[in-house]
Tab-separated table of C-alpha atoms and ligand atoms in Angstrom:
chain	number	residue	atom	x	y	z
Z	167	UNK	CA	-14.606	-21.779	-32.575
Z	168	UNK	CA	-12.433	-24.030	-30.368
Z	169	UNK	CA	-13.917	-27.492	-29.773
Z	170	UNK	CA	-12.337	-28.180	-26.435
Z	171	UNK	CA	-10.439	-26.288	-23.800
Z	172	UNK	CA	-6.667	-26.020	-24.090
Z	173	UNK	CA	-5.044	-28.722	-21.993
Z	174	UNK	CA	-2.331	-27.133	-19.888
Z	175	UNK	CA	0.277	-28.592	-17.565
Z	176	UNK	CA	2.855	-27.245	-15.149
Z	177	UNK	CA	6.252	-28.811	-14.544
Z	178	UNK	CA	7.328	-27.660	-11.081
Z	179	UNK	CA	3.824	-26.867	-9.822
Z	180	UNK	CA	4.810	-26.843	-6.148
Z	181	UNK	CA	6.893	-23.633	-6.350
Z	182	UNK	CA	5.731	-20.038	-6.050
Z	183	UNK	CA	5.599	-19.510	-9.816
Z	184	UNK	CA	3.869	-22.876	-10.292
Z	185	UNK	CA	1.293	-22.069	-7.600
Z	186	UNK	CA	0.630	-18.684	-9.176
Z	187	UNK	CA	0.099	-20.371	-12.547
Z	188	UNK	CA	-2.472	-22.675	-10.939
Z	189	UNK	CA	-4.274	-19.673	-9.401
Z	190	UNK	CA	-4.455	-17.844	-12.751
Z	191	UNK	CA	-5.236	-20.871	-14.926
Z	192	UNK	CA	-8.042	-22.038	-12.613
Z	193	UNK	CA	-10.077	-18.989	-13.554
Z	194	UNK	CA	-9.062	-18.832	-17.238
Z	195	UNK	CA	-12.177	-19.579	-19.322
Z	196	UNK	CA	-10.376	-21.435	-22.139
Z	197	UNK	CA	-8.084	-23.858	-20.353
Z	198	UNK	CA	-8.224	-27.014	-18.333
Z	199	UNK	CA	-5.349	-27.968	-16.040
Z	200	UNK	CA	-4.577	-31.581	-16.944
Z	201	UNK	CA	-1.067	-32.194	-15.619
Z	202	UNK	CA	0.899	-31.039	-12.557
Z	203	UNK	CA	4.335	-32.244	-11.535
Z	204	UNK	CA	6.444	-32.059	-8.399
Z	205	UNK	CA	9.230	-34.215	-7.071
Z	206	UNK	CA	8.770	-33.311	-3.403
Z	207	UNK	CA	4.977	-33.810	-3.402
Z	208	UNK	CA	4.672	-36.561	-6.041
Z	209	UNK	CA	1.554	-38.670	-5.504
Z	210	UNK	CA	-0.094	-36.030	-3.337
Z	211	UNK	CA	-2.803	-33.452	-3.856
Z	212	UNK	CA	-1.657	-29.937	-4.727
Z	213	UNK	CA	-3.374	-28.795	-1.546
Z	214	UNK	CA	-0.542	-30.516	0.328
Z	215	UNK	CA	1.804	-27.920	-1.171
Z	216	UNK	CA	-0.776	-25.099	-1.244
Z	217	UNK	CA	-3.599	-25.643	1.283
Z	218	UNK	CA	-5.432	-22.711	-0.306
Z	219	UNK	CA	-6.351	-24.907	-3.297
Z	220	UNK	CA	-8.193	-27.450	-1.129
Z	221	UNK	CA	-11.616	-26.516	-2.528
Z	222	UNK	CA	-10.512	-26.814	-6.174
Z	223	UNK	CA	-10.595	-29.927	-8.281
Z	224	UNK	CA	-7.112	-30.431	-9.720
Z	225	UNK	CA	-5.054	-33.394	-10.936
Z	226	UNK	CA	-2.641	-34.878	-8.382
Z	227	UNK	CA	1.006	-33.891	-8.424
Z	228	UNK	CA	3.177	-36.495	-10.092
Z	229	UNK	CA	6.865	-37.071	-10.724
Z	230	UNK	CA	7.786	-35.263	-13.944
Z	231	UNK	CA	7.649	-37.633	-16.910
Z	232	UNK	CA	8.181	-36.456	-20.473
Z	233	UNK	CA	5.796	-38.967	-22.064
Z	234	UNK	CA	3.003	-38.377	-19.542
Z	235	UNK	CA	3.384	-34.609	-19.860
Z	236	UNK	CA	3.274	-34.879	-23.668
Z	237	UNK	CA	0.207	-37.139	-23.625
Z	238	UNK	CA	-1.730	-34.947	-21.250
Z	239	UNK	CA	-1.057	-31.430	-22.500
Z	240	UNK	CA	-1.189	-29.078	-25.482
Z	241	UNK	CA	1.056	-26.634	-23.676
Z	242	UNK	CA	3.355	-27.047	-20.726
Z	243	UNK	CA	4.642	-24.331	-18.433
Z	244	UNK	CA	8.102	-25.216	-17.137
Z	245	UNK	CA	8.406	-23.636	-13.693
Z	246	UNK	CA	11.368	-25.586	-12.315
Z	247	UNK	CA	14.796	-24.366	-11.409
Z	248	UNK	CA	17.026	-22.938	-14.127
Z	249	UNK	CA	18.674	-25.932	-15.832
Z	250	UNK	CA	15.530	-28.109	-15.858
Z	251	UNK	CA	13.904	-26.818	-19.055
Z	252	UNK	CA	16.948	-27.305	-21.245
Z	253	UNK	CA	17.046	-30.981	-20.226
Z	254	UNK	CA	13.457	-31.731	-21.224
Z	255	UNK	CA	12.527	-29.233	-23.938
Z	256	UNK	CA	13.685	-31.152	-27.004
Z	257	UNK	CA	11.730	-34.410	-26.498
Z	258	UNK	CA	8.651	-32.439	-25.419
Z	259	UNK	CA	8.761	-30.285	-28.558
Z	260	UNK	CA	9.318	-33.391	-30.697
Z	261	UNK	CA	6.196	-34.885	-29.112
Z	262	UNK	CA	4.237	-31.814	-30.245
Z	263	UNK	CA	3.828	-29.969	-26.930
Z	264	UNK	CA	4.309	-26.213	-26.940
Z	265	UNK	CA	6.416	-24.836	-24.119
Z	266	UNK	CA	6.692	-21.713	-22.008
Z	267	UNK	CA	9.802	-21.786	-19.873
Z	268	UNK	CA	9.747	-19.526	-16.819
Z	269	UNK	CA	13.419	-20.118	-16.051
Z	270	UNK	CA	16.415	-18.444	-17.663
Z	271	UNK	CA	17.338	-21.402	-19.891
Z	272	UNK	CA	16.145	-19.953	-23.200
Z	273	UNK	CA	16.303	-16.199	-22.582
Z	274	UNK	CA	19.888	-15.559	-23.670
Z	275	UNK	CA	20.635	-16.091	-27.346
Z	276	UNK	CA	24.365	-16.681	-26.889
Z	277	UNK	CA	25.243	-19.952	-25.096
Z	278	UNK	CA	28.624	-18.511	-24.088
Z	279	UNK	CA	26.851	-15.679	-22.237
Z	280	UNK	CA	24.595	-18.268	-20.543
Z	281	UNK	CA	27.635	-20.313	-19.493
Z	282	UNK	CA	29.403	-17.207	-18.172
Z	283	UNK	CA	26.505	-15.925	-16.027
Z	284	UNK	CA	24.817	-19.190	-15.033
Z	285	UNK	CA	28.077	-21.125	-14.564
Z	286	UNK	CA	26.983	-24.155	-16.548
Z	287	UNK	CA	27.114	-25.208	-20.177
Z	288	UNK	CA	23.887	-24.964	-22.130
Z	289	UNK	CA	22.638	-28.434	-23.100
Z	290	UNK	CA	20.072	-27.469	-25.789
Z	291	UNK	CA	21.977	-24.945	-27.889
Z	292	UNK	CA	20.124	-25.926	-31.059
Z	293	UNK	CA	16.860	-24.601	-29.558
Z	294	UNK	CA	18.169	-21.140	-28.624
Z	295	UNK	CA	17.554	-19.649	-32.068
Z	296	UNK	CA	13.918	-20.625	-32.197
Z	297	UNK	CA	12.996	-19.582	-28.632
Z	298	UNK	CA	10.869	-16.414	-28.703
Z	299	UNK	CA	11.495	-13.894	-25.921
Z	300	UNK	CA	8.097	-13.539	-24.290
Z	301	UNK	CA	7.822	-9.858	-23.427
Z	302	UNK	CA	4.698	-9.128	-25.492
Z	303	UNK	CA	4.919	-5.334	-25.108
Z	304	UNK	CA	8.291	-5.305	-26.885
Z	305	UNK	CA	8.118	-8.317	-29.215
Z	306	UNK	CA	5.983	-8.692	-32.377
Z	307	UNK	CA	2.976	-10.831	-31.486
Z	308	UNK	CA	3.421	-12.813	-34.710
Z	309	UNK	CA	6.658	-14.238	-33.211
Z	310	UNK	CA	4.776	-15.444	-30.146
Z	311	UNK	CA	1.795	-16.781	-32.114
Z	312	UNK	CA	4.064	-19.011	-34.150
Z	313	UNK	CA	6.459	-20.042	-31.374
Z	314	UNK	CA	6.794	-23.631	-30.174
Z	315	UNK	CA	9.042	-22.443	-27.352
Z	316	UNK	CA	8.703	-19.178	-25.455
Z	317	UNK	CA	11.306	-17.933	-22.981
Z	318	UNK	CA	9.354	-16.063	-20.332
Z	319	UNK	CA	11.384	-13.033	-19.182
Z	320	UNK	CA	12.883	-12.602	-15.738
Z	321	UNK	CA	11.075	-10.466	-13.184
Z	322	UNK	CA	13.678	-7.685	-12.891
Z	323	UNK	CA	14.184	-7.546	-16.693
Z	324	UNK	CA	10.420	-7.155	-17.215
Z	325	UNK	CA	10.282	-4.145	-14.889
Z	326	UNK	CA	13.517	-2.580	-16.164
Z	327	UNK	CA	12.832	-3.088	-19.885
Z	328	UNK	CA	9.314	-1.663	-19.724
Z	329	UNK	CA	10.699	1.370	-17.855
Z	330	UNK	CA	13.471	2.130	-20.345
Z	331	UNK	CA	12.371	0.842	-23.773
Z	332	UNK	CA	10.417	3.959	-24.860
Z	333	UNK	CA	13.423	6.294	-24.502
Z	334	UNK	CA	15.930	3.717	-25.754
Z	335	UNK	CA	13.889	3.212	-28.931
Z	336	UNK	CA	14.112	6.958	-29.660
Z	337	UNK	CA	17.805	7.386	-28.779
Z	338	UNK	CA	16.838	10.063	-26.264
Z	339	UNK	CA	19.251	8.999	-23.520
Z	340	UNK	CA	23.012	8.663	-23.261
Z	341	UNK	CA	23.403	4.892	-23.450
Z	342	UNK	CA	26.590	5.016	-21.352
Z	343	UNK	CA	24.644	6.430	-18.415
Z	344	UNK	CA	22.074	3.739	-17.598
Z	345	UNK	CA	21.616	2.830	-13.949
Z	346	UNK	CA	18.884	0.433	-12.808
Z	347	UNK	CA	18.143	0.210	-9.116
Z	348	UNK	CA	15.515	-2.374	-8.227
Z	349	UNK	CA	13.933	-3.808	-5.115
Z	350	UNK	CA	12.212	-7.160	-4.858
Z	351	UNK	CA	10.011	-8.911	-2.339
Z	352	UNK	CA	11.254	-12.184	-0.913
Z	353	UNK	CA	8.996	-14.445	-3.031
Z	354	UNK	CA	11.337	-13.545	-5.912
Z	355	UNK	CA	13.823	-15.997	-4.450
Z	356	UNK	CA	11.356	-18.891	-4.719
Z	357	UNK	CA	10.122	-21.334	-2.158
Z	358	UNK	CA	12.901	-23.878	-2.226
Z	359	UNK	CA	15.744	-21.622	-1.117
Z	360	UNK	CA	16.516	-22.010	2.543
Z	361	UNK	CA	19.129	-19.869	4.211
Z	362	UNK	CA	19.683	-17.131	6.715
Z	363	UNK	CA	19.089	-14.441	4.088
Z	364	UNK	CA	15.418	-15.461	3.883
Z	365	UNK	CA	14.922	-16.094	7.599
Z	366	UNK	CA	12.133	-13.836	8.991
Z	367	UNK	CA	14.294	-12.370	11.739
Z	368	UNK	CA	17.049	-11.497	9.248
Z	369	UNK	CA	14.969	-9.970	6.429
Z	370	UNK	CA	12.129	-8.384	8.413
Z	371	UNK	CA	12.686	-4.635	8.942
Z	372	UNK	CA	15.934	-4.864	7.008
Z	373	UNK	CA	17.069	-4.316	3.392
Z	374	UNK	CA	20.200	-4.991	1.442
Z	375	UNK	CA	21.699	-5.037	-2.018
Z	376	UNK	CA	22.835	-8.355	-3.451
Z	377	UNK	CA	24.415	-9.715	-6.615
Z	378	UNK	CA	26.311	-6.463	-7.261
Z	379	UNK	CA	27.509	-6.037	-10.031
Z	380	UNK	CA	26.959	-9.560	-11.285
Z	381	UNK	CA	23.266	-10.406	-10.948
Z	382	UNK	CA	22.231	-12.939	-13.588
Z	383	UNK	CA	19.477	-10.731	-14.963
Z	384	UNK	CA	22.070	-8.190	-16.165
Z	385	UNK	CA	22.830	-9.849	-19.539
Z	386	UNK	CA	19.111	-10.375	-20.196
Z	387	UNK	CA	18.401	-6.662	-19.651
Z	388	UNK	CA	21.389	-5.744	-21.824
Z	389	UNK	CA	20.398	-8.139	-24.628
Z	390	UNK	CA	16.895	-6.726	-25.020
Z	391	UNK	CA	17.908	-3.075	-24.523
Z	392	UNK	CA	20.533	-3.627	-27.245
Z	393	UNK	CA	17.803	-4.957	-29.565
Z	394	UNK	CA	15.635	-1.926	-28.844
Z	395	UNK	CA	18.478	0.590	-29.220
Z	396	UNK	CA	20.084	-1.122	-32.218
Z	397	UNK	CA	23.542	-1.060	-30.589
Z	398	UNK	CA	25.358	-2.831	-27.762
Z	399	UNK	CA	24.197	-1.574	-24.382
Z	400	UNK	CA	25.580	-2.188	-20.910
Z	401	UNK	CA	23.915	-1.198	-17.654
Z	402	UNK	CA	24.694	-0.852	-13.977
Z	403	UNK	CA	22.081	-3.016	-12.273
Z	404	UNK	CA	21.712	-3.227	-8.495
Z	405	UNK	CA	18.966	-5.423	-7.034
Z	406	UNK	CA	17.865	-5.242	-3.404
Z	407	UNK	CA	15.994	-7.669	-1.198
Z	408	UNK	CA	13.303	-5.924	0.843
Z	409	UNK	CA	10.912	-7.186	3.520
Z	410	UNK	CA	7.743	-7.554	1.472
Z	411	UNK	CA	6.242	-10.752	0.075
Z	412	UNK	CA	5.470	-9.727	-3.520
Z	413	UNK	CA	6.431	-6.888	-5.769
Z	414	UNK	CA	9.262	-5.239	-7.645
Z	415	UNK	CA	9.948	-1.511	-7.658
Z	416	UNK	CA	12.457	-0.518	-10.307
Z	417	UNK	CA	13.959	2.960	-10.560
Z	418	UNK	CA	16.042	3.651	-13.660
Z	419	UNK	CA	18.246	6.696	-14.260
Z	420	UNK	CA	19.579	7.961	-17.570
Z	421	UNK	CA	21.103	11.201	-18.879
Z	422	UNK	CA	18.875	12.842	-21.470
Z	423	UNK	CA	20.567	13.864	-24.741
Z	424	UNK	CA	18.696	17.195	-24.817
Z	425	UNK	CA	16.295	19.035	-22.515
Z	426	UNK	CA	12.914	17.284	-22.229
Z	427	UNK	CA	10.004	18.015	-19.954
Z	428	UNK	CA	8.431	15.240	-17.912
Z	429	UNK	CA	5.166	16.004	-19.697
Z	430	UNK	CA	6.725	15.529	-23.148
Z	431	UNK	CA	8.253	12.189	-22.143
Z	432	UNK	CA	5.030	11.011	-20.508
Z	433	UNK	CA	3.131	11.752	-23.735
Z	434	UNK	CA	5.736	9.688	-25.595
Z	435	UNK	CA	5.498	6.760	-23.106
Z	436	UNK	CA	1.690	6.783	-23.451
Z	437	UNK	CA	1.944	6.705	-27.223
Z	438	UNK	CA	4.575	3.935	-27.106
Z	439	UNK	CA	2.309	1.746	-24.933
Z	440	UNK	CA	-1.033	2.943	-26.319
Z	441	UNK	CA	-2.305	-0.474	-27.418
Z	442	UNK	CA	-0.635	-2.423	-24.586
Z	443	UNK	CA	-3.275	-3.597	-22.145
Z	444	UNK	CA	-0.929	-4.250	-19.264
Z	445	UNK	CA	1.124	-1.055	-19.141
Z	446	UNK	CA	-0.308	1.963	-17.353
Z	447	UNK	CA	1.652	5.210	-17.699
Z	448	UNK	CA	0.772	7.457	-14.793
Z	449	UNK	CA	1.090	11.232	-14.611
Z	450	UNK	CA	4.587	12.672	-14.114
Z	451	UNK	CA	5.603	12.281	-10.491
Z	452	UNK	CA	2.579	10.127	-9.589
Z	453	UNK	CA	4.910	7.324	-8.587
Z	454	UNK	CA	3.295	3.891	-8.334
Z	455	UNK	CA	3.539	1.534	-5.382
Z	456	UNK	CA	3.928	-2.241	-5.559
Z	457	UNK	CA	0.509	-2.609	-3.887
Z	458	UNK	CA	-1.131	-0.949	-6.879
Z	459	UNK	CA	-0.349	-4.035	-8.971
Z	460	UNK	CA	-0.329	-6.821	-6.359
Z	461	UNK	CA	-1.865	-9.996	-7.771
Z	462	UNK	CA	-2.229	-8.429	-11.248
Z	463	UNK	CA	-0.488	-8.616	-14.600
Z	464	UNK	CA	-0.104	-4.842	-14.832
Z	465	UNK	CA	3.023	-2.725	-14.896
Z	466	UNK	CA	2.587	0.871	-13.728
Z	467	UNK	CA	5.164	3.437	-14.807
Z	468	UNK	CA	5.788	7.053	-13.882
Z	469	UNK	CA	8.664	9.345	-14.700
Z	470	UNK	CA	10.068	12.717	-13.938
Z	471	UNK	CA	12.986	14.812	-15.164
Z	472	UNK	CA	15.624	16.210	-12.839
Z	473	UNK	CA	16.091	19.341	-14.966
Z	474	UNK	CA	19.031	20.523	-12.876
Z	475	UNK	CA	21.049	17.478	-13.995
Z	476	UNK	CA	19.339	16.628	-17.293
Z	477	UNK	CA	18.461	13.253	-15.828
Z	478	UNK	CA	15.455	11.006	-16.500
Z	479	UNK	CA	14.145	9.185	-13.428
Z	480	UNK	CA	11.599	6.509	-14.280
Z	481	UNK	CA	9.984	4.017	-11.951
Z	482	UNK	CA	8.019	0.879	-12.723
Z	483	UNK	CA	6.225	-1.585	-10.486
Z	484	UNK	CA	5.111	-5.150	-11.151
Z	485	UNK	CA	4.068	-8.160	-9.131
Z	486	UNK	CA	7.111	-10.412	-9.555
Z	487	UNK	CA	4.943	-13.544	-9.512
Z	488	UNK	CA	2.393	-12.239	-12.047
Z	489	UNK	CA	3.766	-9.819	-14.692
Z	490	UNK	CA	7.219	-11.002	-13.570
Z	491	UNK	CA	6.421	-14.718	-14.004
Z	492	UNK	CA	3.080	-16.587	-14.153
Z	493	UNK	CA	0.832	-13.814	-15.510
Z	494	UNK	CA	3.219	-12.968	-18.315
Z	495	UNK	CA	3.419	-16.706	-19.091
Z	496	UNK	CA	-0.384	-16.855	-19.389
Z	497	UNK	CA	-0.295	-13.700	-21.576
Z	498	UNK	CA	2.183	-15.529	-23.826
Z	499	UNK	CA	-0.003	-18.641	-23.881
Z	500	UNK	CA	-2.971	-16.521	-24.953
Z	501	UNK	CA	-0.978	-15.121	-27.865
Z	502	UNK	CA	0.351	-18.566	-28.846
Z	503	UNK	CA	-3.230	-19.863	-29.090
Z	504	UNK	CA	-4.664	-16.847	-30.906
Z	505	UNK	CA	-6.623	-15.563	-27.895
Z	506	UNK	CA	-6.790	-11.951	-26.730
Z	507	UNK	CA	-3.603	-11.404	-24.697
Z	508	UNK	CA	-5.624	-10.286	-21.688
Z	509	UNK	CA	-7.901	-13.356	-21.628
Z	510	UNK	CA	-8.282	-14.506	-18.017
Z	511	UNK	CA	-5.824	-11.871	-16.829
Z	512	UNK	CA	-7.729	-8.653	-16.231
Z	513	UNK	CA	-7.738	-9.134	-12.481
Z	514	UNK	CA	-7.807	-6.038	-10.302
Z	515	UNK	CA	-5.229	-5.792	-7.507
Z	516	UNK	CA	-5.566	-7.170	-4.003
Z	517	UNK	CA	-5.533	-3.979	-1.959
Z	518	UNK	CA	-4.492	-2.985	0.631
I	2	LIG	N1	9.746	-16.306	-7.916
I	2	LIG	C1	9.724	-15.390	-8.873
I	2	LIG	O1	9.378	-14.221	-8.635
I	2	LIG	C2	10.117	-15.753	-10.277
I	2	LIG	C3	9.991	-14.772	-11.261
I	2	LIG	C4	10.355	-15.067	-12.588
I	2	LIG	C5	10.849	-16.317	-12.887
I	2	LIG	N2	10.988	-17.252	-11.914
I	2	LIG	C6	11.535	-18.549	-12.304
I	2	LIG	O2	10.529	-19.536	-12.183
I	2	LIG	C7	11.115	-20.775	-11.803
I	2	LIG	C8	10.458	-21.238	-10.509
I	2	LIG	O3	10.691	-20.247	-9.527
I	2	LIG	P1	9.950	-20.278	-8.137
I	2	LIG	O4	10.136	-18.954	-7.551
I	2	LIG	O5	8.597	-20.843	-8.292
I	2	LIG	O6	10.874	-21.313	-7.357
I	2	LIG	P2	10.473	-22.273	-6.165
I	2	LIG	O7	9.340	-21.713	-5.407
I	2	LIG	O8	11.740	-22.556	-5.447
I	2	LIG	O9	9.975	-23.572	-6.914
I	2	LIG	C9	10.819	-24.303	-7.738
I	2	LIG	C10	10.054	-25.463	-8.337
I	2	LIG	O10	10.972	-26.283	-9.050
I	2	LIG	C11	10.948	-27.619	-8.526
I	2	LIG	N3	12.336	-28.051	-8.536
I	2	LIG	C12	13.268	-27.934	-7.574
I	2	LIG	N4	14.442	-28.456	-7.992
I	2	LIG	C13	14.238	-28.882	-9.248
I	2	LIG	C14	15.037	-29.520	-10.218
I	2	LIG	N5	16.317	-29.815	-9.996
I	2	LIG	N6	14.473	-29.854	-11.410
I	2	LIG	C15	13.186	-29.567	-11.653
I	2	LIG	N7	12.376	-28.956	-10.778
I	2	LIG	C16	12.891	-28.631	-9.598
I	2	LIG	C17	10.350	-27.490	-7.142
I	2	LIG	O11	9.569	-28.510	-6.679
I	2	LIG	P3	9.727	-30.029	-6.425
I	2	LIG	O12	10.967	-30.211	-5.617
I	2	LIG	O13	8.490	-30.395	-5.697
I	2	LIG	O14	9.789	-30.655	-7.782
I	2	LIG	C18	9.376	-26.340	-7.333
I	2	LIG	O15	8.163	-26.801	-7.896
I	2	LIG	C19	12.624	-20.510	-11.622
I	2	LIG	O16	13.316	-20.910	-12.780
I	2	LIG	C20	12.689	-19.008	-11.430
I	2	LIG	O17	13.907	-18.470	-11.862
I	2	LIG	C21	10.617	-17.005	-10.625
């Protein structure tokens, strides 16, 4: 029996991922939010950044300080820009705080790959080996329970990996043939990016691909798919920005190595995810919509087989801010503290 609630903090609480963490943690029965940081809103109430929290009692936002954060928290979510976590992780871990980093700093095992895709040198290379990749459906929970540092996956990788892992694990698809086409709502870009691309008049009623073929989530998808397949995997990954606020729809294509029916593959997907609370495998062809998971930590998947071409077509949907960021981070926290992974997370969707 735990004597007191887990003291949790958020570094970068004024962003979309930080705000979503506050929303989820406020209604988690086993935690108390004890520390919130922001540079822009330091000294102010969080309701200055998010007026929707006005009725909730929360600590004020303060300038990030390693010693204060360490004193005040058992676990800290780092929700700042990529590059922030690797600057502060070491002293925080030395002070005994456990960390969940929502940025990309600790997701890639090879610092040369990080430097290549993120165009900066990694400054905490000695921590890369111990960082656990926090995709609980595809990682042994013992790794997350014991971790001091969890690298929370990217939003696109979460959707793509959950869609493809069951067939990759079996070797049922031609690994040279993988194509991942994904669409994201604009909140995926965060709150601090200003530019014409995110201007209402430019994105509303319009869609476009971006980051082709060099989006930074590519090596993360390839790293984990390679782990699952047991050999080096490359993918074609094309993300698109679409005029919705939340949600990712991922459609993945792969050549099947022999004839399969959609029913046979669906049975396999259901077996693969049978004890995974947050993955729902729908009937073949019952393709999910982003609204079916809005505000939730669930990933819905459906697949079909184009028998004419021997091609698997599998779609997955997540809420980029929940299963793609804050919700998955809370799921990881639950596992790190020996709680049920779904504790505080079994929220139904906001619909319509
Ligand atoms: N949005 C998503 O769907 C999503 C999904 C998965 C992962 N993530 C990751 O989560 C992190 C936060 O994303 P977001 O969407 O919440 O971004 P955001 O809305 O732009 O917020 C970024 C946060 O970082 C702080 N910040 C800005 N510059 C910083 C710096 N140099 N050092 C430290 N903190 C800084 C910002 O606030 P102050 O200026 O007030 O400090 C703010 O709190 C990013 O690493 C992102 O890649 C986001």
